[in-house]
Amino acid sequence: MDTYRRWPVRFTHGRGSTLIDSDGKSYLDLSAGIAVVSTGHCHPAVTRAVGEQAARLVHVSNLYANGPATELAAKLAELTGGMQSFLCNSGAEAVECALKLARRHGGSRRTIVAADGGFHGRTMGALSVTGQPAKRAPFEPLVGDVVHVPFGDPDALARALGPGVAAVLLEPIQGEAGVIVPPDGYLSRARELCDGAGALLVLDEIQTGVGRTGHWFAFQHDGVTPDVVCLAKGLASGLPIGACLARPEIATSFRRGDHGSTFGGGPVPAAAALAVLDVVDREGLVERARDAGDRLRAGLGRAFGGAVVRGRGLLIGVVLPQPRARAAAALALQRGVIVNDVAPDVLRVTPPLVITDAEIDAALSVLEEVWDEIGTT
Ligand SMILES: *Cc1c(COP(=O)(O)O)cnc(C)c1O
């Protein structure tokens, strides 16, 4: 079905931050398949883990345990101070799980408060909490009892909270909205407000998680402890996976039979995620995201003639002075650099966490040329 606007290019190979197309032309990938390919294209350790697991065991269903899923849940618990996991296949599914868990835990509390501009996925439940009216309108009526408040405004959040609210669902940094960082203290204030109102704080870390912002999870930057966390994109560096994590007191609100997934927690994506978490750890990619992000943000500001550059670590938005993001992304692609035009005036830059300083500098010099040509016309 024709649901995507695609660029006229077909990629055939990838390694690290480099992609090769069907004509043999090489590109520096500053998008990483929309913040997914965290350890770079075809990282040898991830490729090996996938190949070995695919040769050993691919599927048994969740009627039986499997080693990689069990190990992955243990590893995620270790990274989050003991959260329990439900493993699924995508970001939207992780959000669906969080919504069901919030209502199951909340009893008579049914309302979900989410943020304007927020993005949580395309399935009906995830779309219901997504705060982008244009994506929602054609599919209404959606799931009810959802309230949207302006992002970054603690007073608006306070006004929306009440005895009927099961959960507040937020992205720590809004990705699809154009990389919008809330004011300092917003998440910790949200935490306090949720505690005061007896609502869960659910953080959608599908785009921000697994090192991208220079912390394992973006909530660590703000020093808050969420009740529920959704992960997906970077977790298995390209294999389909999602995870809904919750503190044990909350996770145990789900009874047997309350939720399920045929493919969720399959051995191959779980083995990929384990390899990714190991590579992120062993190669110091969380710290690397911070350093590379500093270099890239500074360089992007220069390359785009003093444009506002926002974000954290390697989740970056370049706010152009003119709505020329599509044209800039098109010319950059032609010149061999991949960036994402997330909004008419915003380029989103989310390279693999393994990107080197030399690759950053090479990409920046191309982008500077691109903006010299595009920015003034
Ligand atoms: C991409 C994304 C989703 C949806 O993930 P899918 O895997 O496409 O379903 C949800 N929330 C956020 C913050 C995302 O960036």
mmCIF file of C-alpha atoms and ligand atoms in Angstrom:
data_model
loop_
_atom_site.group_PDB
_atom_site.id
_atom_site.type_symbol
_atom_site.label_atom_id
_atom_site.label_comp_id
_atom_site.label_asym_id
_atom_site.label_seq_id
_atom_site.Cartn_x
_atom_site.Cartn_y
_atom_site.Cartn_z
ATOM 1 C CA MET A 1 0.000 0.000 0.000
ATOM 2 C CA ASP A 2 1.215 3.424 -0.858
ATOM 3 C CA THR A 3 1.613 4.802 2.675
ATOM 4 C CA TYR A 4 5.192 6.095 2.421
ATOM 5 C CA ARG A 5 6.818 8.940 0.550
ATOM 6 C CA ARG A 6 10.076 7.225 -0.465
ATOM 7 C CA TRP A 7 13.341 8.655 -1.738
ATOM 8 C CA PRO A 8 14.494 7.338 -5.139
ATOM 9 C CA VAL A 9 17.306 5.218 -3.763
ATOM 10 C CA ARG A 10 17.723 1.549 -2.936
ATOM 11 C CA PHE A 11 20.305 0.501 -0.364
ATOM 12 C CA THR A 12 21.978 -2.857 -0.658
ATOM 13 C CA HIS A 13 24.746 -2.909 1.983
ATOM 14 C CA GLY A 14 25.700 -1.196 5.171
ATOM 15 C CA ARG A 15 28.578 -1.172 7.626
ATOM 16 C CA GLY A 16 28.920 1.125 10.600
ATOM 17 C CA SER A 17 27.716 4.603 9.599
ATOM 18 C CA THR A 18 28.026 3.890 5.870
ATOM 19 C CA LEU A 19 25.344 2.727 3.437
ATOM 20 C CA ILE A 20 25.887 1.610 -0.188
ATOM 21 C CA ASP A 21 23.162 1.865 -2.834
ATOM 22 C CA SER A 22 22.398 -0.324 -5.848
ATOM 23 C CA ASP A 23 24.715 1.829 -8.023
ATOM 24 C CA GLY A 24 27.603 1.307 -5.614
ATOM 25 C CA LYS A 25 27.423 4.883 -4.338
ATOM 26 C CA SER A 26 28.363 5.373 -0.697
ATOM 27 C CA TYR A 27 26.512 7.499 1.903
ATOM 28 C CA LEU A 28 27.162 8.659 5.456
ATOM 29 C CA ASP A 29 24.037 7.733 7.370
ATOM 30 C CA LEU A 30 23.076 10.443 9.866
ATOM 31 C CA SER A 31 19.612 8.959 10.259
ATOM 32 C CA ALA A 32 20.313 5.325 11.235
ATOM 33 C CA GLY A 33 16.950 4.162 9.923
ATOM 34 C CA ILE A 34 15.192 6.741 12.136
ATOM 35 C CA ALA A 35 17.243 6.307 15.317
ATOM 36 C CA VAL A 36 17.154 2.522 15.122
ATOM 37 C CA VAL A 37 20.557 1.256 14.000
ATOM 38 C CA SER A 38 22.244 2.187 17.274
ATOM 39 C CA THR A 39 25.366 0.024 16.907
ATOM 40 C CA GLY A 40 25.716 0.883 13.208
ATOM 41 C CA HIS A 41 24.795 -1.159 10.178
ATOM 42 C CA CYS A 42 25.668 -4.832 10.465
ATOM 43 C CA HIS A 43 27.844 -4.585 13.554
ATOM 44 C CA PRO A 44 29.839 -7.853 13.476
ATOM 45 C CA ALA A 45 28.845 -8.825 17.033
ATOM 46 C CA VAL A 46 25.134 -8.250 16.357
ATOM 47 C CA THR A 47 25.273 -10.007 12.978
ATOM 48 C CA ARG A 48 27.009 -12.968 14.600
ATOM 49 C CA ALA A 49 24.470 -13.163 17.433
ATOM 50 C CA VAL A 50 21.563 -13.078 14.955
ATOM 51 C CA GLY A 51 23.133 -15.683 12.674
ATOM 52 C CA GLU A 52 24.012 -18.062 15.471
ATOM 53 C CA GLN A 53 20.592 -17.767 17.091
ATOM 54 C CA ALA A 54 18.810 -18.185 13.733
ATOM 55 C CA ALA A 55 20.785 -21.376 13.182
ATOM 56 C CA ARG A 56 19.918 -22.711 16.649
ATOM 57 C CA LEU A 57 16.279 -21.801 17.401
ATOM 58 C CA VAL A 58 13.925 -19.201 15.898
ATOM 59 C CA HIS A 59 10.506 -19.634 17.503
ATOM 60 C CA VAL A 60 8.795 -21.633 20.226
ATOM 61 C CA SER A 61 5.955 -19.207 21.279
ATOM 62 C CA ASN A 62 5.489 -17.797 24.755
ATOM 63 C CA LEU A 63 4.035 -21.074 26.026
ATOM 64 C CA TYR A 64 7.687 -21.969 26.679
ATOM 65 C CA ALA A 65 10.670 -20.043 27.998
ATOM 66 C CA ASN A 66 13.616 -19.265 25.763
ATOM 67 C CA GLY A 67 17.133 -18.349 26.796
ATOM 68 C CA PRO A 68 17.674 -15.028 24.976
ATOM 69 C CA ALA A 69 14.331 -13.522 26.137
ATOM 70 C CA THR A 70 14.961 -14.579 29.734
ATOM 71 C CA GLU A 71 18.466 -13.153 29.620
ATOM 72 C CA LEU A 72 17.246 -9.928 27.980
ATOM 73 C CA ALA A 73 14.622 -9.358 30.672
ATOM 74 C CA ALA A 74 17.329 -9.871 33.312
ATOM 75 C CA LYS A 75 19.643 -7.412 31.561
ATOM 76 C CA LEU A 76 16.874 -4.784 31.245
ATOM 77 C CA ALA A 77 16.062 -5.257 34.931
ATOM 78 C CA GLU A 78 19.720 -4.665 35.762
ATOM 79 C CA LEU A 79 19.727 -1.419 33.755
ATOM 80 C CA THR A 80 16.488 -0.077 35.278
ATOM 81 C CA GLY A 81 16.767 -0.952 38.960
ATOM 82 C CA GLY A 82 14.673 -4.105 38.748
ATOM 83 C CA MET A 83 11.890 -3.354 36.266
ATOM 84 C CA GLN A 84 10.005 -6.304 34.772
ATOM 85 C CA SER A 85 9.615 -6.584 30.996
ATOM 86 C CA PHE A 86 6.912 -7.501 28.536
ATOM 87 C CA LEU A 87 8.649 -8.128 25.207
ATOM 88 C CA CYS A 88 6.880 -7.324 21.949
ATOM 89 C CA ASN A 89 7.763 -6.431 18.365
ATOM 90 C CA SER A 90 7.573 -2.662 17.926
ATOM 91 C CA GLY A 91 7.254 0.684 19.608
ATOM 92 C CA ALA A 92 3.507 0.959 19.138
ATOM 93 C CA GLU A 93 3.061 -2.434 20.773
ATOM 94 C CA ALA A 94 5.152 -1.364 23.758
ATOM 95 C CA VAL A 95 2.835 1.654 24.127
ATOM 96 C CA GLU A 96 -0.271 -0.547 23.804
ATOM 97 C CA CYS A 97 1.088 -2.717 26.600
ATOM 98 C CA ALA A 98 1.750 0.352 28.767
ATOM 99 C CA LEU A 99 -1.800 1.657 28.191
ATOM 100 C CA LYS A 100 -3.378 -1.665 29.129
ATOM 101 C CA LEU A 101 -1.121 -2.001 32.169
ATOM 102 C CA ALA A 102 -1.971 1.541 33.318
ATOM 103 C CA ARG A 103 -5.697 0.793 33.189
ATOM 104 C CA ARG A 104 -5.308 -2.644 34.751
ATOM 105 C CA HIS A 105 -3.284 -1.150 37.595
ATOM 106 C CA GLY A 106 -5.491 1.929 37.879
ATOM 107 C CA GLY A 107 -8.749 0.098 38.603
ATOM 108 C CA SER A 108 -11.430 2.778 38.270
ATOM 109 C CA ARG A 109 -8.838 5.254 36.975
ATOM 110 C CA ARG A 110 -9.277 5.226 33.186
ATOM 111 C CA THR A 111 -7.876 8.514 31.838
ATOM 112 C CA ILE A 112 -4.497 8.840 30.145
ATOM 113 C CA VAL A 113 -2.923 12.301 29.987
ATOM 114 C CA ALA A 114 -0.485 12.797 27.092
ATOM 115 C CA ALA A 115 1.205 15.759 25.420
ATOM 116 C CA ASP A 116 0.391 17.849 22.376
ATOM 117 C CA GLY A 117 2.851 17.040 19.609
ATOM 118 C CA GLY A 118 3.742 13.694 21.208
ATOM 119 C CA PHE A 119 4.148 10.621 19.034
ATOM 120 C CA HIS A 120 3.494 7.117 20.326
ATOM 121 C CA GLY A 121 2.792 5.007 17.233
ATOM 122 C CA ARG A 122 0.174 4.235 14.598
ATOM 123 C CA THR A 123 -2.004 1.482 16.068
ATOM 124 C CA MET A 124 -5.397 2.630 17.350
ATOM 125 C CA GLY A 125 -4.409 2.821 21.025
ATOM 126 C CA ALA A 126 -1.022 4.407 20.401
ATOM 127 C CA LEU A 127 -2.626 6.803 17.923
ATOM 128 C CA SER A 128 -5.191 7.786 20.555
ATOM 129 C CA VAL A 129 -2.449 9.121 22.822
ATOM 130 C CA THR A 130 -0.454 10.659 19.948
ATOM 131 C CA GLY A 131 -0.850 14.431 20.152
ATOM 132 C CA GLN A 132 -0.823 15.174 16.417
ATOM 133 C CA PRO A 133 -4.393 15.853 15.193
ATOM 134 C CA ALA A 134 -3.568 15.383 11.480
ATOM 135 C CA LYS A 135 -2.450 11.773 12.096
ATOM 136 C CA ARG A 136 -5.522 11.046 14.225
ATOM 137 C CA ALA A 137 -8.405 12.749 12.442
ATOM 138 C CA PRO A 138 -8.980 10.247 9.587
ATOM 139 C CA PHE A 139 -9.321 7.364 12.063
ATOM 140 C CA GLU A 140 -11.601 8.759 14.755
ATOM 141 C CA PRO A 141 -13.304 7.729 16.942
ATOM 142 C CA LEU A 142 -10.210 6.487 18.772
ATOM 143 C CA VAL A 143 -9.762 5.090 22.275
ATOM 144 C CA GLY A 144 -11.546 7.389 24.732
ATOM 145 C CA ASP A 145 -10.566 9.061 28.002
ATOM 146 C CA VAL A 146 -7.391 10.603 26.616
ATOM 147 C CA VAL A 147 -6.524 14.213 27.479
ATOM 148 C CA HIS A 148 -3.754 16.161 25.763
ATOM 149 C CA VAL A 149 -1.884 19.011 27.453
ATOM 150 C CA PRO A 150 0.805 21.371 26.128
ATOM 151 C CA PHE A 151 4.262 19.718 26.360
ATOM 152 C CA GLY A 152 6.674 21.241 28.846
ATOM 153 C CA ASP A 153 4.026 23.096 30.879
ATOM 154 C CA PRO A 154 3.788 21.695 34.426
ATOM 155 C CA ASP A 155 0.821 23.913 35.332
ATOM 156 C CA ALA A 156 -1.234 22.504 32.466
ATOM 157 C CA LEU A 157 -0.281 19.007 33.603
ATOM 158 C CA ALA A 158 -1.315 19.809 37.174
ATOM 159 C CA ARG A 159 -4.726 21.012 35.947
ATOM 160 C CA ALA A 160 -5.287 17.803 33.955
ATOM 161 C CA LEU A 161 -4.566 15.485 36.889
ATOM 162 C CA GLY A 162 -7.363 14.180 39.057
ATOM 163 C CA PRO A 163 -8.749 11.045 40.687
ATOM 164 C CA GLY A 164 -9.714 9.510 37.324
ATOM 165 C CA VAL A 165 -6.230 9.660 35.805
ATOM 166 C CA ALA A 166 -4.460 6.307 35.437
ATOM 167 C CA ALA A 167 -1.259 7.597 33.865
ATOM 168 C CA VAL A 168 0.667 10.469 32.367
ATOM 169 C CA LEU A 169 2.472 9.412 29.191
ATOM 170 C CA LEU A 170 5.357 11.556 27.938
ATOM 171 C CA GLU A 171 8.417 11.395 25.736
ATOM 172 C CA PRO A 172 11.436 12.768 27.670
ATOM 173 C CA ILE A 173 12.349 14.540 24.415
ATOM 174 C CA GLN A 174 9.713 14.662 21.670
ATOM 175 C CA GLY A 175 11.324 13.038 18.618
ATOM 176 C CA GLU A 176 8.797 13.045 15.787
ATOM 177 C CA ALA A 177 7.579 16.518 16.756
ATOM 178 C CA GLY A 178 11.014 17.841 15.724
ATOM 179 C CA VAL A 179 13.315 16.996 18.662
ATOM 180 C CA ILE A 180 11.716 19.175 21.336
ATOM 181 C CA VAL A 181 13.469 19.250 24.694
ATOM 182 C CA PRO A 182 11.187 20.303 27.571
ATOM 183 C CA PRO A 183 12.323 22.986 30.027
ATOM 184 C CA ASP A 184 14.678 21.819 32.795
ATOM 185 C CA GLY A 185 12.801 20.329 35.694
ATOM 186 C CA TYR A 186 9.685 19.400 33.684
ATOM 187 C CA LEU A 187 10.063 15.639 34.099
ATOM 188 C CA SER A 188 10.839 15.841 37.798
ATOM 189 C CA ARG A 189 7.826 18.119 38.266
ATOM 190 C CA ALA A 190 5.734 15.594 36.297
ATOM 191 C CA ARG A 191 6.991 12.892 38.660
ATOM 192 C CA GLU A 192 5.930 14.910 41.724
ATOM 193 C CA LEU A 193 2.545 15.724 40.215
ATOM 194 C CA CYS A 194 1.912 12.051 39.366
ATOM 195 C CA ASP A 195 2.846 11.036 42.914
ATOM 196 C CA GLY A 196 0.524 13.667 44.329
ATOM 197 C CA ALA A 197 -2.366 12.543 42.138
ATOM 198 C CA GLY A 198 -1.799 8.783 42.379
ATOM 199 C CA ALA A 199 -1.185 8.471 38.636
ATOM 200 C CA LEU A 200 1.565 6.450 36.960
ATOM 201 C CA LEU A 201 4.355 8.211 35.088
ATOM 202 C CA VAL A 202 4.897 6.352 31.810
ATOM 203 C CA LEU A 203 7.862 7.450 29.714
ATOM 204 C CA ASP A 204 8.021 6.653 26.019
ATOM 205 C CA GLU A 205 11.769 6.132 25.529
ATOM 206 C CA ILE A 206 11.279 4.386 22.210
ATOM 207 C CA GLN A 207 13.407 6.992 20.444
ATOM 208 C CA THR A 208 15.483 8.323 23.371
ATOM 209 C CA GLY A 209 16.438 5.020 25.027
ATOM 210 C CA VAL A 210 19.503 2.756 24.818
ATOM 211 C CA GLY A 211 22.180 5.444 24.969
ATOM 212 C CA ARG A 212 21.040 7.842 22.269
ATOM 213 C CA THR A 213 20.843 10.940 24.474
ATOM 214 C CA GLY A 214 24.132 10.263 26.266
ATOM 215 C CA HIS A 215 22.482 8.285 29.068
ATOM 216 C CA TRP A 216 21.203 4.717 28.937
ATOM 217 C CA PHE A 217 17.739 6.310 29.293
ATOM 218 C CA ALA A 218 16.861 9.979 28.889
ATOM 219 C CA PHE A 219 15.058 10.008 32.256
ATOM 220 C CA GLN A 220 18.457 9.614 33.943
ATOM 221 C CA HIS A 221 19.358 13.106 32.746
ATOM 222 C CA ASP A 222 16.513 14.450 34.867
ATOM 223 C CA GLY A 223 17.078 12.075 37.774
ATOM 224 C CA VAL A 224 13.494 10.817 37.756
ATOM 225 C CA THR A 225 12.290 7.246 38.228
ATOM 226 C CA PRO A 226 9.353 6.443 35.962
ATOM 227 C CA ASP A 227 6.805 3.723 36.757
ATOM 228 C CA VAL A 228 6.668 2.362 33.229
ATOM 229 C CA VAL A 229 9.118 2.734 30.327
ATOM 230 C CA CYS A 230 8.600 1.870 26.643
ATOM 231 C CA LEU A 231 11.598 0.885 24.515
ATOM 232 C CA ALA A 232 11.950 -0.172 20.903
ATOM 233 C CA LYS A 233 13.865 1.567 18.109
ATOM 234 C CA GLY A 234 17.542 1.289 19.128
ATOM 235 C CA LEU A 235 17.141 -1.766 21.325
ATOM 236 C CA ALA A 236 18.021 -4.420 18.741
ATOM 237 C CA SER A 237 19.688 -2.102 16.189
ATOM 238 C CA GLY A 238 17.243 -2.986 13.408
ATOM 239 C CA LEU A 239 15.589 -6.242 14.355
ATOM 240 C CA PRO A 240 11.926 -5.788 15.275
ATOM 241 C CA ILE A 241 11.536 -5.586 19.040
ATOM 242 C CA GLY A 242 9.737 -3.562 21.666
ATOM 243 C CA ALA A 243 9.696 -3.730 25.438
ATOM 244 C CA CYS A 244 7.333 -2.372 28.055
ATOM 245 C CA LEU A 245 9.136 -2.185 31.401
ATOM 246 C CA ALA A 246 7.440 -1.550 34.739
ATOM 247 C CA ARG A 247 8.307 -1.470 38.404
ATOM 248 C CA PRO A 248 7.382 -4.862 39.922
ATOM 249 C CA GLU A 249 4.485 -3.475 42.048
ATOM 250 C CA ILE A 250 2.892 -2.282 38.825
ATOM 251 C CA ALA A 251 3.920 -5.100 36.480
ATOM 252 C CA THR A 252 2.239 -7.621 38.773
ATOM 253 C CA SER A 253 -1.134 -5.936 38.173
ATOM 254 C CA PHE A 254 -1.232 -7.923 34.924
ATOM 255 C CA ARG A 255 -2.723 -11.376 35.533
ATOM 256 C CA ARG A 256 -2.083 -14.390 33.355
ATOM 257 C CA GLY A 257 -3.986 -14.016 30.100
ATOM 258 C CA ASP A 258 -4.231 -10.209 30.315
ATOM 259 C CA HIS A 259 -1.767 -9.605 27.494
ATOM 260 C CA GLY A 260 0.205 -11.558 24.930
ATOM 261 C CA SER A 261 2.081 -11.649 21.644
ATOM 262 C CA THR A 262 2.796 -14.563 19.348
ATOM 263 C CA PHE A 263 6.160 -13.268 18.166
ATOM 264 C CA GLY A 264 7.098 -11.095 21.164
ATOM 265 C CA GLY A 265 10.297 -12.127 22.910
ATOM 266 C CA GLY A 266 11.327 -14.351 20.009
ATOM 267 C CA PRO A 267 14.849 -15.734 20.396
ATOM 268 C CA VAL A 268 16.347 -13.958 17.359
ATOM 269 C CA PRO A 269 15.373 -10.330 18.157
ATOM 270 C CA ALA A 270 16.141 -11.000 21.826
ATOM 271 C CA ALA A 271 19.610 -12.316 20.917
ATOM 272 C CA ALA A 272 20.141 -9.205 18.777
ATOM 273 C CA ALA A 273 19.115 -6.933 21.676
ATOM 274 C CA LEU A 274 21.466 -8.744 24.048
ATOM 275 C CA ALA A 275 24.316 -8.264 21.580
ATOM 276 C CA VAL A 276 23.403 -4.569 21.169
ATOM 277 C CA LEU A 277 23.341 -3.946 24.934
ATOM 278 C CA ASP A 278 26.694 -5.701 25.222
ATOM 279 C CA VAL A 279 28.233 -3.626 22.398
ATOM 280 C CA VAL A 280 26.847 -0.363 23.846
ATOM 281 C CA ASP A 281 28.425 -1.300 27.159
ATOM 282 C CA ARG A 282 31.760 -2.680 25.886
ATOM 283 C CA GLU A 283 32.377 0.081 23.316
ATOM 284 C CA GLY A 284 31.355 2.861 25.708
ATOM 285 C CA LEU A 285 28.648 4.091 23.317
ATOM 286 C CA VAL A 286 26.644 5.960 25.970
ATOM 287 C CA GLU A 287 29.616 8.251 26.618
ATOM 288 C CA ARG A 288 30.353 8.282 22.905
ATOM 289 C CA ALA A 289 26.832 9.577 22.170
ATOM 290 C CA ARG A 290 27.516 12.469 24.525
ATOM 291 C CA ASP A 291 30.904 13.423 22.991
ATOM 292 C CA ALA A 292 29.880 12.832 19.382
ATOM 293 C CA GLY A 293 26.679 14.771 20.061
ATOM 294 C CA ASP A 294 28.638 17.786 21.341
ATOM 295 C CA ARG A 295 30.842 17.785 18.246
ATOM 296 C CA LEU A 296 27.931 17.292 15.870
ATOM 297 C CA ARG A 297 25.677 19.928 17.465
ATOM 298 C CA ALA A 298 28.425 22.551 17.388
ATOM 299 C CA GLY A 299 29.276 21.682 13.766
ATOM 300 C CA LEU A 300 25.632 21.722 12.653
ATOM 301 C CA GLY A 301 25.184 25.200 14.096
ATOM 302 C CA ARG A 302 28.122 26.384 11.965
ATOM 303 C CA ALA A 303 27.152 24.424 8.827
ATOM 304 C CA PHE A 304 23.624 25.844 8.866
ATOM 305 C CA GLY A 305 24.660 29.428 9.388
ATOM 306 C CA GLY A 306 23.805 29.825 13.049
ATOM 307 C CA ALA A 307 20.606 27.743 12.974
ATOM 308 C CA VAL A 308 19.141 26.734 16.339
ATOM 309 C CA VAL A 309 20.315 23.211 17.132
ATOM 310 C CA ARG A 310 18.402 21.362 19.847
ATOM 311 C CA GLY A 311 18.445 17.916 21.396
ATOM 312 C CA ARG A 312 20.730 15.866 23.571
ATOM 313 C CA GLY A 313 23.521 13.442 22.691
ATOM 314 C CA LEU A 314 22.877 12.001 19.228
ATOM 315 C CA LEU A 315 19.184 12.971 19.080
ATOM 316 C CA ILE A 316 19.454 16.312 17.317
ATOM 317 C CA GLY A 317 17.095 18.729 15.560
ATOM 318 C CA VAL A 318 18.369 21.551 13.352
ATOM 319 C CA VAL A 319 15.808 24.348 13.132
ATOM 320 C CA LEU A 320 16.309 26.031 9.761
ATOM 321 C CA PRO A 321 15.600 29.748 9.365
ATOM 322 C CA GLN A 322 13.498 28.856 6.292
ATOM 323 C CA PRO A 323 11.145 25.871 5.717
ATOM 324 C CA ARG A 324 13.662 24.176 3.396
ATOM 325 C CA ALA A 325 14.241 20.880 5.232
ATOM 326 C CA ARG A 326 12.935 18.693 2.387
ATOM 327 C CA ALA A 327 15.126 20.425 -0.192
ATOM 328 C CA ALA A 328 18.142 20.259 2.120
ATOM 329 C CA ALA A 329 17.606 16.537 2.799
ATOM 330 C CA ALA A 330 17.209 15.884 -0.951
ATOM 331 C CA LEU A 331 20.429 17.665 -1.907
ATOM 332 C CA ALA A 332 22.308 16.068 1.008
ATOM 333 C CA LEU A 333 21.153 12.631 -0.185
ATOM 334 C CA GLN A 334 22.400 13.432 -3.681
ATOM 335 C CA ARG A 335 25.765 14.415 -2.160
ATOM 336 C CA GLY A 336 25.933 11.255 -0.048
ATOM 337 C CA VAL A 337 24.701 12.306 3.406
ATOM 338 C CA ILE A 338 21.451 11.015 4.885
ATOM 339 C CA VAL A 339 19.398 13.268 7.164
ATOM 340 C CA ASN A 340 15.678 13.240 7.943
ATOM 341 C CA ASP A 341 13.336 16.171 7.282
ATOM 342 C CA VAL A 342 11.143 15.616 10.324
ATOM 343 C CA ALA A 343 9.271 18.926 9.860
ATOM 344 C CA PRO A 344 9.206 21.542 7.055
ATOM 345 C CA ASP A 345 11.813 23.589 8.931
ATOM 346 C CA VAL A 346 13.562 20.896 10.995
ATOM 347 C CA LEU A 347 16.218 18.352 10.038
ATOM 348 C CA ARG A 348 16.548 15.434 12.430
ATOM 349 C CA VAL A 349 20.053 14.025 12.875
ATOM 350 C CA THR A 350 20.287 10.658 14.653
ATOM 351 C CA PRO A 351 23.406 8.796 13.459
ATOM 352 C CA PRO A 352 24.535 5.407 14.752
ATOM 353 C CA LEU A 353 26.176 5.744 18.178
ATOM 354 C CA VAL A 354 29.387 4.351 16.661
ATOM 355 C CA ILE A 355 29.898 7.320 14.321
ATOM 356 C CA THR A 356 33.513 8.558 14.355
ATOM 357 C CA ASP A 357 34.795 12.141 14.552
ATOM 358 C CA ALA A 358 36.158 11.814 10.996
ATOM 359 C CA GLU A 359 32.735 10.720 9.725
ATOM 360 C CA ILE A 360 31.055 13.591 11.564
ATOM 361 C CA ASP A 361 33.473 16.102 10.045
ATOM 362 C CA ALA A 362 33.050 14.672 6.531
ATOM 363 C CA ALA A 363 29.251 14.810 6.821
ATOM 364 C CA LEU A 364 29.373 18.366 8.185
ATOM 365 C CA SER A 365 31.404 19.654 5.261
ATOM 366 C CA VAL A 366 28.827 18.205 2.844
ATOM 367 C CA LEU A 367 25.955 19.702 4.832
ATOM 368 C CA GLU A 368 27.651 23.091 4.867
ATOM 369 C CA GLU A 369 27.896 23.011 1.054
ATOM 370 C CA VAL A 370 24.261 21.925 0.849
ATOM 371 C CA TRP A 371 23.096 24.804 3.017
ATOM 372 C CA ASP A 372 25.243 27.288 1.084
ATOM 373 C CA GLU A 373 23.261 26.320 -2.009
ATOM 374 C CA ILE A 374 19.810 25.799 -0.485
ATOM 375 C CA GLY A 375 19.640 28.299 2.325
ATOM 376 C CA THR A 376 19.848 31.437 0.280
ATOM 377 C CA THR A 377 17.597 30.510 -2.653
HETATM 378 C C1 LIG B 1 8.935 5.474 16.562
HETATM 379 C C2 LIG B 1 8.209 5.792 17.818
HETATM 380 C C3 LIG B 1 7.074 5.064 18.222
HETATM 381 C C4 LIG B 1 6.446 3.975 17.355
HETATM 382 O O1 LIG B 1 7.296 2.910 17.155
HETATM 383 P P1 LIG B 1 6.933 1.825 15.991
HETATM 384 O O2 LIG B 1 7.992 0.793 16.156
HETATM 385 O O3 LIG B 1 7.004 2.553 14.692
HETATM 386 O O4 LIG B 1 5.580 1.328 16.292
HETATM 387 C C5 LIG B 1 6.489 5.384 19.431
HETATM 388 N N1 LIG B 1 6.984 6.356 20.211
HETATM 389 C C6 LIG B 1 8.077 7.062 19.866
HETATM 390 C C7 LIG B 1 8.595 8.114 20.791
HETATM 391 C C8 LIG B 1 8.715 6.811 18.650
HETATM 392 O O5 LIG B 1 9.770 7.545 18.287
#
